CSV table of C-alpha atoms and ligand atoms in Angstrom, one decimal:
chain,number,residue,atom,x,y,z
A,1,MET,CA,-25.7,48.8,69.2
A,2,SER,CA,-25.9,45.1,68.4
A,3,LEU,CA,-25.1,44.1,64.9
A,4,GLY,CA,-27.1,40.9,65.3
A,5,SER,CA,-25.5,37.5,64.8
A,6,PRO,CA,-22.3,37.9,62.8
A,7,LEU,CA,-22.3,36.4,59.3
A,8,THR,CA,-18.8,35.0,59.4
A,9,ASP,CA,-17.4,32.7,56.8
A,10,GLU,CA,-16.5,29.4,58.6
A,11,ASN,CA,-13.3,29.2,56.6
A,12,ASN,CA,-12.3,32.8,57.5
A,13,SER,CA,-12.6,33.5,61.2
A,14,SER,CA,-10.8,36.8,60.7
A,15,ALA,CA,-13.6,38.1,58.5
A,16,ALA,CA,-14.6,40.5,61.3
A,17,PHE,CA,-12.3,43.5,61.8
A,18,TYR,CA,-12.3,46.9,63.3
A,19,PHE,CA,-12.0,50.0,61.1
A,20,GLN,CA,-11.6,53.4,62.5
A,21,GLY,CA,-13.0,52.2,65.8
A,22,ARG,CA,-16.1,50.7,64.2
A,23,HIS,CA,-17.0,47.0,63.9
A,24,HIS,CA,-17.0,45.9,60.2
A,25,MET,CA,-17.9,42.5,58.8
A,26,GLN,CA,-16.2,41.5,55.7
A,27,THR,CA,-18.9,40.0,53.5
A,28,SER,CA,-18.6,36.3,52.8
A,29,TRP,CA,-20.0,36.5,49.3
A,30,ASN,CA,-20.3,32.7,48.9
A,31,HIS,CA,-22.9,32.6,51.7
A,32,ARG,CA,-24.9,35.4,50.1
A,33,TYR,CA,-25.3,34.1,46.6
A,34,ALA,CA,-28.7,32.6,45.7
A,35,GLN,CA,-28.9,28.8,45.1
A,36,ARG,CA,-29.4,29.3,41.4
A,37,THR,CA,-25.8,30.6,41.1
A,38,GLN,CA,-24.5,27.1,41.8
A,39,ARG,CA,-25.5,26.2,38.3
A,40,MET,CA,-23.6,29.2,36.9
A,41,ALA,CA,-20.1,27.8,37.3
A,42,GLY,CA,-17.5,28.7,34.8
A,43,SER,CA,-15.6,25.8,33.2
A,44,ALA,CA,-12.0,24.8,32.6
A,45,ILE,CA,-12.7,25.1,28.9
A,46,ARG,CA,-13.7,28.8,29.3
A,47,GLU,CA,-10.3,29.3,31.0
A,48,LEU,CA,-8.6,27.7,28.1
A,49,LEU,CA,-10.5,29.7,25.6
A,50,LYS,CA,-9.0,32.9,27.0
A,51,PHE,CA,-5.8,31.9,25.3
A,52,THR,CA,-7.7,32.0,22.0
A,53,GLU,CA,-7.7,35.8,22.2
A,54,LEU,CA,-3.9,36.0,21.9
A,55,PRO,CA,-3.1,37.8,18.7
A,56,ASP,CA,-1.1,34.9,17.0
A,57,VAL,CA,-3.7,32.2,17.8
A,58,ILE,CA,-6.0,31.4,14.9
A,59,SER,CA,-9.4,30.9,16.6
A,60,PHE,CA,-12.3,28.9,15.2
A,61,ALA,CA,-13.7,29.0,18.7
A,62,GLY,CA,-16.0,32.0,18.8
A,63,GLY,CA,-19.4,32.4,17.1
A,64,LEU,CA,-18.6,35.8,15.7
A,65,PRO,CA,-19.7,37.2,12.4
A,66,ALA,CA,-17.0,38.6,10.0
A,67,PRO,CA,-16.4,42.1,11.2
A,68,GLU,CA,-15.3,43.4,7.8
A,69,LEU,CA,-18.9,42.8,6.6
A,70,PHE,CA,-20.5,45.1,9.2
A,71,PRO,CA,-22.3,47.9,7.3
A,72,VAL,CA,-20.5,50.7,9.2
A,73,ALA,CA,-21.2,53.4,6.7
A,74,GLU,CA,-24.9,52.5,6.4
A,75,ILE,CA,-25.3,52.4,10.2
A,76,ALA,CA,-23.4,55.8,10.5
A,77,SER,CA,-25.7,57.5,8.0
A,78,ALA,CA,-28.9,55.9,9.5
A,79,THR,CA,-27.7,57.1,13.0
A,80,ALA,CA,-27.2,60.6,11.8
A,81,SER,CA,-30.6,60.7,10.1
A,82,VAL,CA,-32.4,59.2,13.1
A,83,LEU,CA,-30.8,61.6,15.5
A,84,SER,CA,-31.5,64.7,13.4
A,85,ARG,CA,-35.1,63.7,12.6
A,86,MET,CA,-36.2,62.0,15.9
A,87,GLY,CA,-33.4,62.4,18.4
A,88,SER,CA,-35.6,63.0,21.4
A,89,GLN,CA,-37.6,59.8,20.8
A,90,ALA,CA,-34.4,57.8,20.0
A,91,LEU,CA,-32.8,58.9,23.3
A,92,GLN,CA,-35.9,58.6,25.4
A,93,TYR,CA,-37.3,55.6,27.4
A,94,GLY,CA,-39.6,53.5,25.2
A,95,ALA,CA,-42.3,50.8,25.5
A,96,THR,CA,-41.2,47.4,26.9
A,97,GLU,CA,-42.8,45.6,23.9
A,98,GLY,CA,-40.4,47.5,21.6
A,99,TYR,CA,-40.6,50.2,18.9
A,100,THR,CA,-44.0,49.8,17.3
A,101,PRO,CA,-42.9,50.5,13.7
A,102,LEU,CA,-40.2,47.8,14.0
A,103,ARG,CA,-42.8,45.3,15.5
A,104,GLU,CA,-45.2,46.2,12.6
A,105,LEU,CA,-42.5,45.6,10.0
A,106,LEU,CA,-41.5,42.2,11.5
A,107,ALA,CA,-45.2,41.2,11.7
A,108,GLN,CA,-45.6,42.1,8.0
A,109,GLN,CA,-42.4,40.4,6.9
A,110,SER,CA,-43.3,37.2,8.8
A,111,GLY,CA,-45.4,36.1,5.8
A,112,ALA,CA,-48.1,34.9,8.2
A,113,PRO,CA,-51.0,36.6,9.8
A,114,PHE,CA,-49.1,37.9,12.9
A,115,VAL,CA,-49.9,41.3,14.4
A,116,THR,CA,-47.8,43.5,16.6
A,117,ALA,CA,-49.4,41.9,19.7
A,118,ASN,CA,-47.5,38.7,18.7
A,119,ILE,CA,-44.1,40.5,18.5
A,120,LEU,CA,-41.8,41.5,21.3
A,121,ILE,CA,-38.4,43.1,20.7
A,122,THR,CA,-35.6,41.7,22.9
A,123,THR,CA,-32.0,42.6,23.7
A,124,GLY,CA,-30.6,39.8,21.6
A,125,SER,CA,-32.2,36.4,21.4
A,126,GLN,CA,-30.1,35.6,24.4
A,127,GLN,CA,-32.4,37.8,26.5
A,128,ALA,CA,-35.4,36.0,25.0
A,129,LEU,CA,-34.0,32.7,26.2
A,130,ASP,CA,-33.6,34.1,29.6
A,131,LEU,CA,-37.1,35.6,29.7
A,132,LEU,CA,-38.6,32.3,28.5
A,133,GLY,CA,-36.8,30.6,31.3
A,134,LYS,CA,-38.1,33.2,33.7
A,135,ILE,CA,-41.7,32.7,32.8
A,136,PHE,CA,-41.8,29.0,32.2
A,137,ILE,CA,-39.2,27.1,34.2
A,138,ASN,CA,-39.6,26.0,37.7
A,139,PRO,CA,-36.7,24.2,39.4
A,140,GLY,CA,-36.6,20.6,38.2
A,141,ASP,CA,-38.7,21.2,35.1
A,142,ARG,CA,-37.5,19.1,32.2
A,143,ILE,CA,-36.7,20.7,28.9
A,144,LEU,CA,-36.4,18.5,25.9
A,145,VAL,CA,-33.4,19.5,23.8
A,146,GLU,CA,-31.5,18.2,20.8
A,147,SER,CA,-28.1,16.9,21.7
A,148,PRO,CA,-25.8,18.7,21.1
A,149,THR,CA,-27.5,22.0,21.6
A,150,TYR,CA,-26.7,25.8,22.0
A,151,VAL,CA,-24.8,26.2,25.2
A,152,GLY,CA,-26.1,29.8,25.7
A,153,ALA,CA,-29.6,28.4,26.0
A,154,LEU,CA,-28.4,25.9,28.6
A,155,GLN,CA,-26.8,28.7,30.5
A,156,ALA,CA,-30.0,30.7,30.4
A,157,MET,CA,-32.2,27.8,31.5
A,158,ASN,CA,-29.8,26.4,34.1
A,159,ALA,CA,-30.3,29.5,36.1
A,160,TYR,CA,-34.0,28.6,36.5
A,161,GLY,CA,-33.2,25.1,37.6
A,162,ALA,CA,-34.0,23.3,34.3
A,163,GLU,CA,-33.2,19.6,33.9
A,164,TYR,CA,-32.8,18.2,30.4
A,165,VAL,CA,-34.0,15.3,28.3
A,166,ALA,CA,-31.4,15.1,25.5
A,167,ILE,CA,-32.6,13.8,22.2
A,168,PRO,CA,-29.8,12.6,19.9
A,169,SER,CA,-29.5,14.2,16.4
A,170,ASP,CA,-28.0,13.2,13.1
A,171,ASP,CA,-27.4,14.9,9.8
A,172,TYR,CA,-31.1,15.8,9.6
A,173,GLY,CA,-31.4,17.3,13.0
A,174,MET,CA,-33.1,16.1,16.1
A,175,ILE,CA,-34.1,12.4,15.7
A,176,THR,CA,-37.8,12.9,16.1
A,177,GLU,CA,-38.5,9.2,15.5
A,178,ASN,CA,-37.4,8.6,19.1
A,179,LEU,CA,-39.3,11.5,20.6
A,180,GLU,CA,-42.6,10.0,21.6
A,181,GLU,CA,-41.0,8.1,24.5
A,182,ALA,CA,-39.2,11.2,25.8
A,183,LEU,CA,-42.5,13.1,25.7
A,184,HIS,CA,-43.9,10.6,28.2
A,185,VAL,CA,-41.7,12.1,30.9
A,186,GLY,CA,-43.8,15.2,30.7
A,187,PRO,CA,-41.3,17.9,29.5
A,188,LYS,CA,-42.3,21.5,30.0
A,189,LEU,CA,-40.9,22.7,26.7
A,190,ILE,CA,-39.0,21.6,23.6
A,191,TYR,CA,-36.1,23.7,22.6
A,192,VAL,CA,-34.9,23.3,19.0
A,193,LEU,CA,-32.7,25.0,16.4
A,194,PRO,CA,-34.0,23.9,13.0
A,195,ASN,CA,-31.6,25.8,10.7
A,196,PHE,CA,-27.8,25.4,10.6
A,197,GLN,CA,-27.8,24.5,14.2
A,198,ASN,CA,-25.3,25.8,16.7
A,199,PRO,CA,-23.1,23.9,17.3
A,200,SER,CA,-23.5,21.1,14.7
A,201,GLY,CA,-24.5,23.1,11.5
A,202,VAL,CA,-27.2,20.6,10.6
A,203,THR,CA,-30.7,21.4,9.5
A,204,LEU,CA,-33.9,19.7,10.6
A,205,SER,CA,-35.6,18.0,7.6
A,206,LEU,CA,-39.1,19.0,6.6
A,207,GLU,CA,-40.4,15.6,7.5
A,208,ARG,CA,-39.0,15.9,11.0
A,209,ARG,CA,-40.3,19.5,11.3
A,210,ARG,CA,-43.8,18.1,10.6
A,211,GLN,CA,-43.3,15.2,13.0
A,212,LEU,CA,-42.1,17.5,15.8
A,213,LEU,CA,-45.0,19.8,15.4
A,214,ASP,CA,-47.4,16.9,15.3
A,215,LEU,CA,-46.0,15.5,18.5
A,216,SER,CA,-45.9,18.9,20.2
A,217,ARG,CA,-49.6,19.2,19.5
A,218,ARG,CA,-50.6,15.7,20.5
A,219,TYR,CA,-48.7,16.0,23.8
A,220,GLY,CA,-49.4,19.7,24.4
A,221,VAL,CA,-45.8,20.6,24.8
A,222,PRO,CA,-44.8,24.0,23.4
A,223,ILE,CA,-41.7,24.4,21.1
A,224,ILE,CA,-39.1,27.2,21.4
A,225,GLU,CA,-37.8,27.6,17.8
A,226,ASP,CA,-34.4,29.4,18.0
A,227,ASP,CA,-33.6,30.6,14.5
A,228,PRO,CA,-30.7,33.1,14.3
A,229,TYR,CA,-29.2,31.6,11.1
A,230,GLY,CA,-32.2,30.8,8.9
A,231,GLN,CA,-31.4,33.8,6.6
A,232,LEU,CA,-27.9,32.6,6.1
A,233,ARG,CA,-28.6,29.7,3.7
A,234,PHE,CA,-25.9,29.2,1.1
A,235,GLU,CA,-27.7,26.7,-1.1
A,236,GLY,CA,-30.8,24.6,-1.4
A,237,ASP,CA,-34.4,25.6,-0.8
A,238,PRO,CA,-35.4,27.2,2.5
A,239,LEU,CA,-37.6,25.0,4.6
A,240,PRO,CA,-40.7,26.4,6.3
A,241,SER,CA,-40.2,27.4,10.0
A,242,LEU,CA,-42.0,25.5,12.6
A,243,LEU,CA,-43.7,28.8,13.4
A,244,SER,CA,-45.1,29.1,9.8
A,245,LEU,CA,-46.3,25.5,9.9
A,246,ALA,CA,-48.0,26.0,13.2
A,247,ALA,CA,-49.5,29.3,12.0
A,248,GLN,CA,-51.4,27.6,9.2
A,249,ASP,CA,-54.1,26.5,11.7
A,250,TYR,CA,-54.6,30.1,12.9
A,251,PRO,CA,-55.5,32.4,10.1
A,252,ASP,CA,-56.7,35.2,12.4
A,253,ASP,CA,-55.3,35.0,15.9
A,254,TYR,CA,-52.2,32.9,16.4
A,255,GLN,CA,-52.6,30.5,19.2
A,256,GLY,CA,-50.1,27.9,18.1
A,257,ASN,CA,-47.6,25.9,20.1
A,258,VAL,CA,-44.5,27.5,18.6
A,259,ILE,CA,-42.6,30.4,20.1
A,260,TYR,CA,-40.1,31.7,17.6
A,261,LEU,CA,-36.9,33.7,18.2
A,262,SER,CA,-34.7,35.5,15.6
A,263,THR,CA,-32.2,38.3,15.7
A,264,PHE,CA,-30.5,41.0,13.7
A,265,SER,CA,-27.2,39.8,15.2
A,266,LYS,CA,-26.1,37.8,12.2
A,267,THR,CA,-27.7,39.8,9.4
A,268,LEU,CA,-26.8,43.3,10.6
A,269,ALA,CA,-24.5,43.5,13.7
A,270,PRO,CA,-24.6,41.7,17.0
A,271,GLY,CA,-23.4,44.7,18.9
A,272,LEU,CA,-26.8,46.4,18.3
A,273,ARG,CA,-28.5,43.7,20.5
A,274,VAL,CA,-31.8,43.8,18.6
A,275,ALA,CA,-33.8,40.6,18.3
A,276,TRP,CA,-37.4,39.5,18.4
A,277,VAL,CA,-39.9,36.9,19.6
A,278,VAL,CA,-43.0,35.8,17.9
A,279,ALA,CA,-45.5,34.2,20.2
A,280,PRO,CA,-49.2,33.9,21.0
A,281,ALA,CA,-50.3,37.3,22.3
A,282,GLU,CA,-50.8,36.1,25.9
A,283,VAL,CA,-47.3,34.6,26.0
A,284,ALA,CA,-45.9,37.9,24.6
A,285,ARG,CA,-47.7,39.8,27.3
A,286,LYS,CA,-46.1,37.6,30.0
A,287,LEU,CA,-42.7,38.0,28.4
A,288,VAL,CA,-43.2,41.8,28.5
A,289,LEU,CA,-43.8,41.6,32.3
A,290,ALA,CA,-40.6,39.6,32.7
A,291,LYS,CA,-38.7,42.0,30.5
A,292,GLN,CA,-39.9,45.0,32.5
A,293,GLY,CA,-38.0,43.7,35.5
A,294,ALA,CA,-34.9,42.9,33.4
A,295,ASP,CA,-34.1,46.1,31.4
A,296,LEU,CA,-37.4,48.1,30.9
A,297,HIS,CA,-36.9,47.9,27.1
A,298,THR,CA,-34.3,47.3,24.4
A,299,ALA,CA,-32.2,50.4,23.5
A,300,SER,CA,-34.5,52.9,21.7
A,301,LEU,CA,-31.8,54.2,19.4
A,302,ASN,CA,-30.8,50.8,18.3
A,303,GLN,CA,-34.4,49.7,17.6
A,304,ILE,CA,-35.1,52.8,15.6
A,305,LEU,CA,-31.9,52.4,13.7
A,306,VAL,CA,-32.6,48.8,12.9
A,307,HIS,CA,-36.1,49.8,11.7
A,308,GLU,CA,-34.6,52.6,9.6
A,309,ILE,CA,-32.4,50.1,7.8
A,310,ALA,CA,-34.7,47.1,7.7
A,311,ARG,CA,-37.6,49.1,6.1
A,312,THR,CA,-35.4,49.8,3.0
A,313,ASP,CA,-34.1,47.1,0.6
A,314,PHE,CA,-30.6,47.3,2.2
A,315,LEU,CA,-30.8,43.9,3.8
A,316,ASP,CA,-31.9,42.3,0.5
A,317,ARG,CA,-28.6,43.4,-0.9
A,318,HIS,CA,-26.5,43.0,2.3
A,319,VAL,CA,-27.5,39.5,3.4
A,320,PRO,CA,-26.6,37.8,0.0
A,321,LEU,CA,-23.1,39.3,0.5
A,322,ILE,CA,-22.8,37.7,3.9
A,323,ARG,CA,-24.0,34.4,2.4
A,324,GLN,CA,-21.5,34.6,-0.4
A,325,VAL,CA,-18.5,35.3,1.9
A,326,TYR,CA,-19.5,32.6,4.5
A,327,ARG,CA,-20.2,30.0,1.7
A,328,GLU,CA,-16.7,30.6,0.4
A,329,ARG,CA,-15.2,30.2,3.9
A,330,ARG,CA,-17.3,27.0,4.5
A,331,ASP,CA,-16.1,25.6,1.2
A,332,LEU,CA,-12.5,26.4,2.0
A,333,MET,CA,-12.7,25.0,5.5
A,334,VAL,CA,-14.2,21.7,4.2
A,335,THR,CA,-11.5,21.5,1.5
A,336,GLU,CA,-8.8,22.0,4.0
A,337,LEU,CA,-10.3,19.5,6.4
A,338,ALA,CA,-10.3,16.9,3.7
A,339,ALA,CA,-6.7,17.7,2.9
A,340,HIS,CA,-5.3,17.8,6.4
A,341,LEU,CA,-7.3,15.7,8.8
A,342,PRO,CA,-6.5,12.1,9.4
A,343,PRO,CA,-8.8,9.3,8.2
A,344,GLY,CA,-11.5,8.4,10.7
A,345,VAL,CA,-12.3,12.1,11.5
A,346,ARG,CA,-15.8,13.1,10.3
A,347,TRP,CA,-17.4,16.6,9.9
A,348,THR,CA,-20.8,18.0,8.9
A,349,TYR,CA,-21.4,19.9,5.7
A,350,PRO,CA,-23.7,22.8,6.8
A,351,GLN,CA,-25.8,24.4,4.1
A,352,GLY,CA,-25.6,27.7,5.9
A,353,GLY,CA,-24.8,29.4,9.2
A,354,LEU,CA,-21.5,29.8,11.0
A,355,PHE,CA,-20.4,26.4,12.2
A,356,LEU,CA,-19.4,23.0,11.3
A,357,TRP,CA,-19.0,20.0,13.7
A,358,VAL,CA,-16.1,17.6,13.8
A,359,THR,CA,-16.2,14.1,15.3
A,360,LEU,CA,-12.8,12.7,16.2
A,361,PRO,CA,-12.1,8.9,16.5
A,362,GLU,CA,-13.5,7.3,19.6
A,363,GLY,CA,-11.0,7.6,22.5
A,364,LEU,CA,-9.8,11.0,21.7
A,365,ASP,CA,-10.7,13.8,24.1
A,366,ALA,CA,-11.3,17.1,22.3
A,367,ALA,CA,-10.5,19.0,25.6
A,368,ALA,CA,-7.0,17.5,25.6
A,369,THR,CA,-6.8,18.2,21.8
A,370,LEU,CA,-7.6,21.9,22.6
A,371,GLN,CA,-4.8,22.1,25.0
A,372,ALA,CA,-2.4,20.7,22.4
A,373,ALA,CA,-4.0,22.9,19.8
A,374,ILE,CA,-3.5,26.1,21.8
A,375,ALA,CA,0.2,25.3,22.0
A,376,GLN,CA,0.2,25.1,18.2
A,377,LYS,CA,-1.8,28.4,18.1
A,378,VAL,CA,-5.1,27.2,16.8
A,379,ALA,CA,-8.3,27.0,18.8
A,380,PHE,CA,-11.9,25.5,18.7
A,381,VAL,CA,-14.6,24.7,21.2
A,382,PRO,CA,-14.6,21.1,22.5
A,383,GLY,CA,-18.0,19.6,22.0
A,384,ALA,CA,-18.8,18.2,25.5
A,385,ALA,CA,-20.3,21.5,26.8
A,386,PHE,CA,-23.0,21.3,24.2
A,387,PHE,CA,-24.3,18.0,25.6
A,388,PRO,CA,-26.4,18.7,28.7
A,389,CYS,CA,-26.6,15.0,29.7
A,390,GLY,CA,-23.0,14.1,29.0
A,391,GLY,CA,-21.2,12.6,26.0
A,392,GLY,CA,-19.5,14.2,23.0
A,393,ALA,CA,-16.0,14.1,24.5
A,394,ASN,CA,-14.6,13.3,21.0
A,395,THR,CA,-16.5,16.2,19.2
A,396,LEU,CA,-15.6,19.8,18.5
A,397,ARG,CA,-17.1,22.9,16.9
A,398,LEU,CA,-15.4,25.0,14.3
A,399,ASN,CA,-16.6,28.5,13.3
A,400,PHE,CA,-15.9,29.4,9.7
A,401,SER,CA,-17.4,33.0,9.5
A,402,ASN,CA,-14.8,34.9,11.5
A,403,ALA,CA,-11.4,33.8,10.2
A,404,ASN,CA,-10.2,35.0,6.9
A,405,PRO,CA,-9.2,32.6,4.1
A,406,VAL,CA,-5.5,32.6,4.9
A,407,GLN,CA,-6.2,31.9,8.6
A,408,ILE,CA,-8.6,29.1,7.7
A,409,SER,CA,-6.0,27.4,5.5
A,410,GLN,CA,-3.2,27.8,8.1
A,411,GLY,CA,-5.4,27.0,11.1
A,412,ILE,CA,-6.9,23.8,9.6
A,413,ALA,CA,-3.3,22.6,8.6
A,414,ARG,CA,-2.2,23.2,12.3
A,415,LEU,CA,-5.3,21.4,13.6
A,416,GLY,CA,-4.6,18.5,11.3
A,417,ARG,CA,-1.1,18.2,12.7
A,418,VAL,CA,-2.4,18.3,16.3
A,419,ILE,CA,-5.0,15.6,15.6
A,420,TYR,CA,-2.4,13.3,13.9
A,421,GLU,CA,-0.2,13.7,17.0
A,422,GLN,CA,-3.1,13.0,19.3
A,423,ILE,CA,-4.0,9.8,17.4
A,424,ASP,CA,-0.4,8.8,17.5
A,425,GLU,CA,-0.2,9.3,21.3
A,426,LEU,CA,-3.4,7.3,21.8
A,427,ALA,CA,-1.9,4.4,19.8
A,428,HIS,CA,1.1,4.4,22.1
A,429,VAL,CA,-0.8,4.5,25.4
B,1,PLP,C1,-28.6,29.4,18.6
B,1,PLP,C2,-28.4,30.8,19.2
B,1,PLP,N1,-29.4,31.4,19.8
B,1,PLP,C3,-29.2,32.6,20.3
B,1,PLP,C4,-28.1,33.3,20.1
B,1,PLP,C5,-27.9,34.7,20.7
B,1,PLP,O1,-28.0,35.7,19.7
B,1,PLP,P1,-28.2,37.2,20.1
B,1,PLP,O2,-27.0,37.9,19.6
B,1,PLP,O3,-29.4,37.6,19.3
B,1,PLP,O4,-28.4,37.3,21.5
B,1,PLP,C6,-27.0,32.7,19.4
B,1,PLP,C7,-25.7,33.4,19.3
B,1,PLP,O5,-24.8,33.0,18.8
B,1,PLP,C8,-27.2,31.4,18.9
B,1,PLP,O6,-26.2,30.8,18.3
């Protein structure tokens, strides 16, 4: 019997071999992967970040919530109650759109005239980003992003062949004053994180929110508003979401330009993987088709559990607790930065969220600083990965939610020493 033309790996002519008298071809996986996987390369930084998991390293690298705030007892009792009352539904397949009472609740809580047809439950907002890529992005499509931006969104969109137009940002978010020119290149979508942005921690000002929406309407370019942190505001008045501004024009049937993502990952627990999308009904339907091929639906038990908790006033009591702890950690980190970092280093002052953003003096390379920092048992994420079109070599992201106060004080003191040494080395080159 002919096996057809052999798929040998040019670099491995011994790939074919005989096993128990039968002709076997050892698969050359590299020749089998789809082209899109070429954009899925791991990075040297990711390799370095593995060291951050060693027990004596103080890591400000991850984006993890404080685990001691997870409402374990609440989730345990809600699980017991759900399983005893409606175990067969919670363990059964469910609708791709999500658990209807949870969608109804989210529609009600949105404060705008959204209906269940506008709401899709996703397996984390990360899945929503992937599904949006799947339904909107053809290879070569340009996506307009703030720079720096969330690296997980770049990962999701890279797989669909996205190209990027990077819009610089400052302390008030994406610099919308420069946007019109970028819109002339005909981007497919705008992706923006208006509240306590990951990685920079900055918040898009109200004026810029209005300007962005206005430009989106004039040029007919939809906005993906990614908002995992909006609930975690430590001070100041909340600003209206782009979604709520867009919805003002549609009192009955939302047909606006904004597709909104949020998640229970930061207010309840990320391990539940329950998030949601608000979109015009026709976009939500298209996302449902994309989700069917991905995972059929988000875990029924987790959705029912989240509904069980979110329909009570538990989150009204729990989220303020998270805000208080994170505010204290932000304050401590900022105080320690001021005490330990050399002059010429700048950082943002986020009014919420999980991250702050440090800019080192020009000429320093945060990737090299990380290498030195790991030797001193402290870690962060170098900023360059958050810039899809290059730049940001002298920037880094610090997470302040996950480390406890003692770790924050010790870790920032270590970081200060490392940066002093790096500046010293630079001066002697
Ligand atoms: C901006 C942004 N979008 C989306 C996500 C993904 O969140 P989820 O846990 O809901 O998948 C994160 C997680 O850190 C994030 O920072």
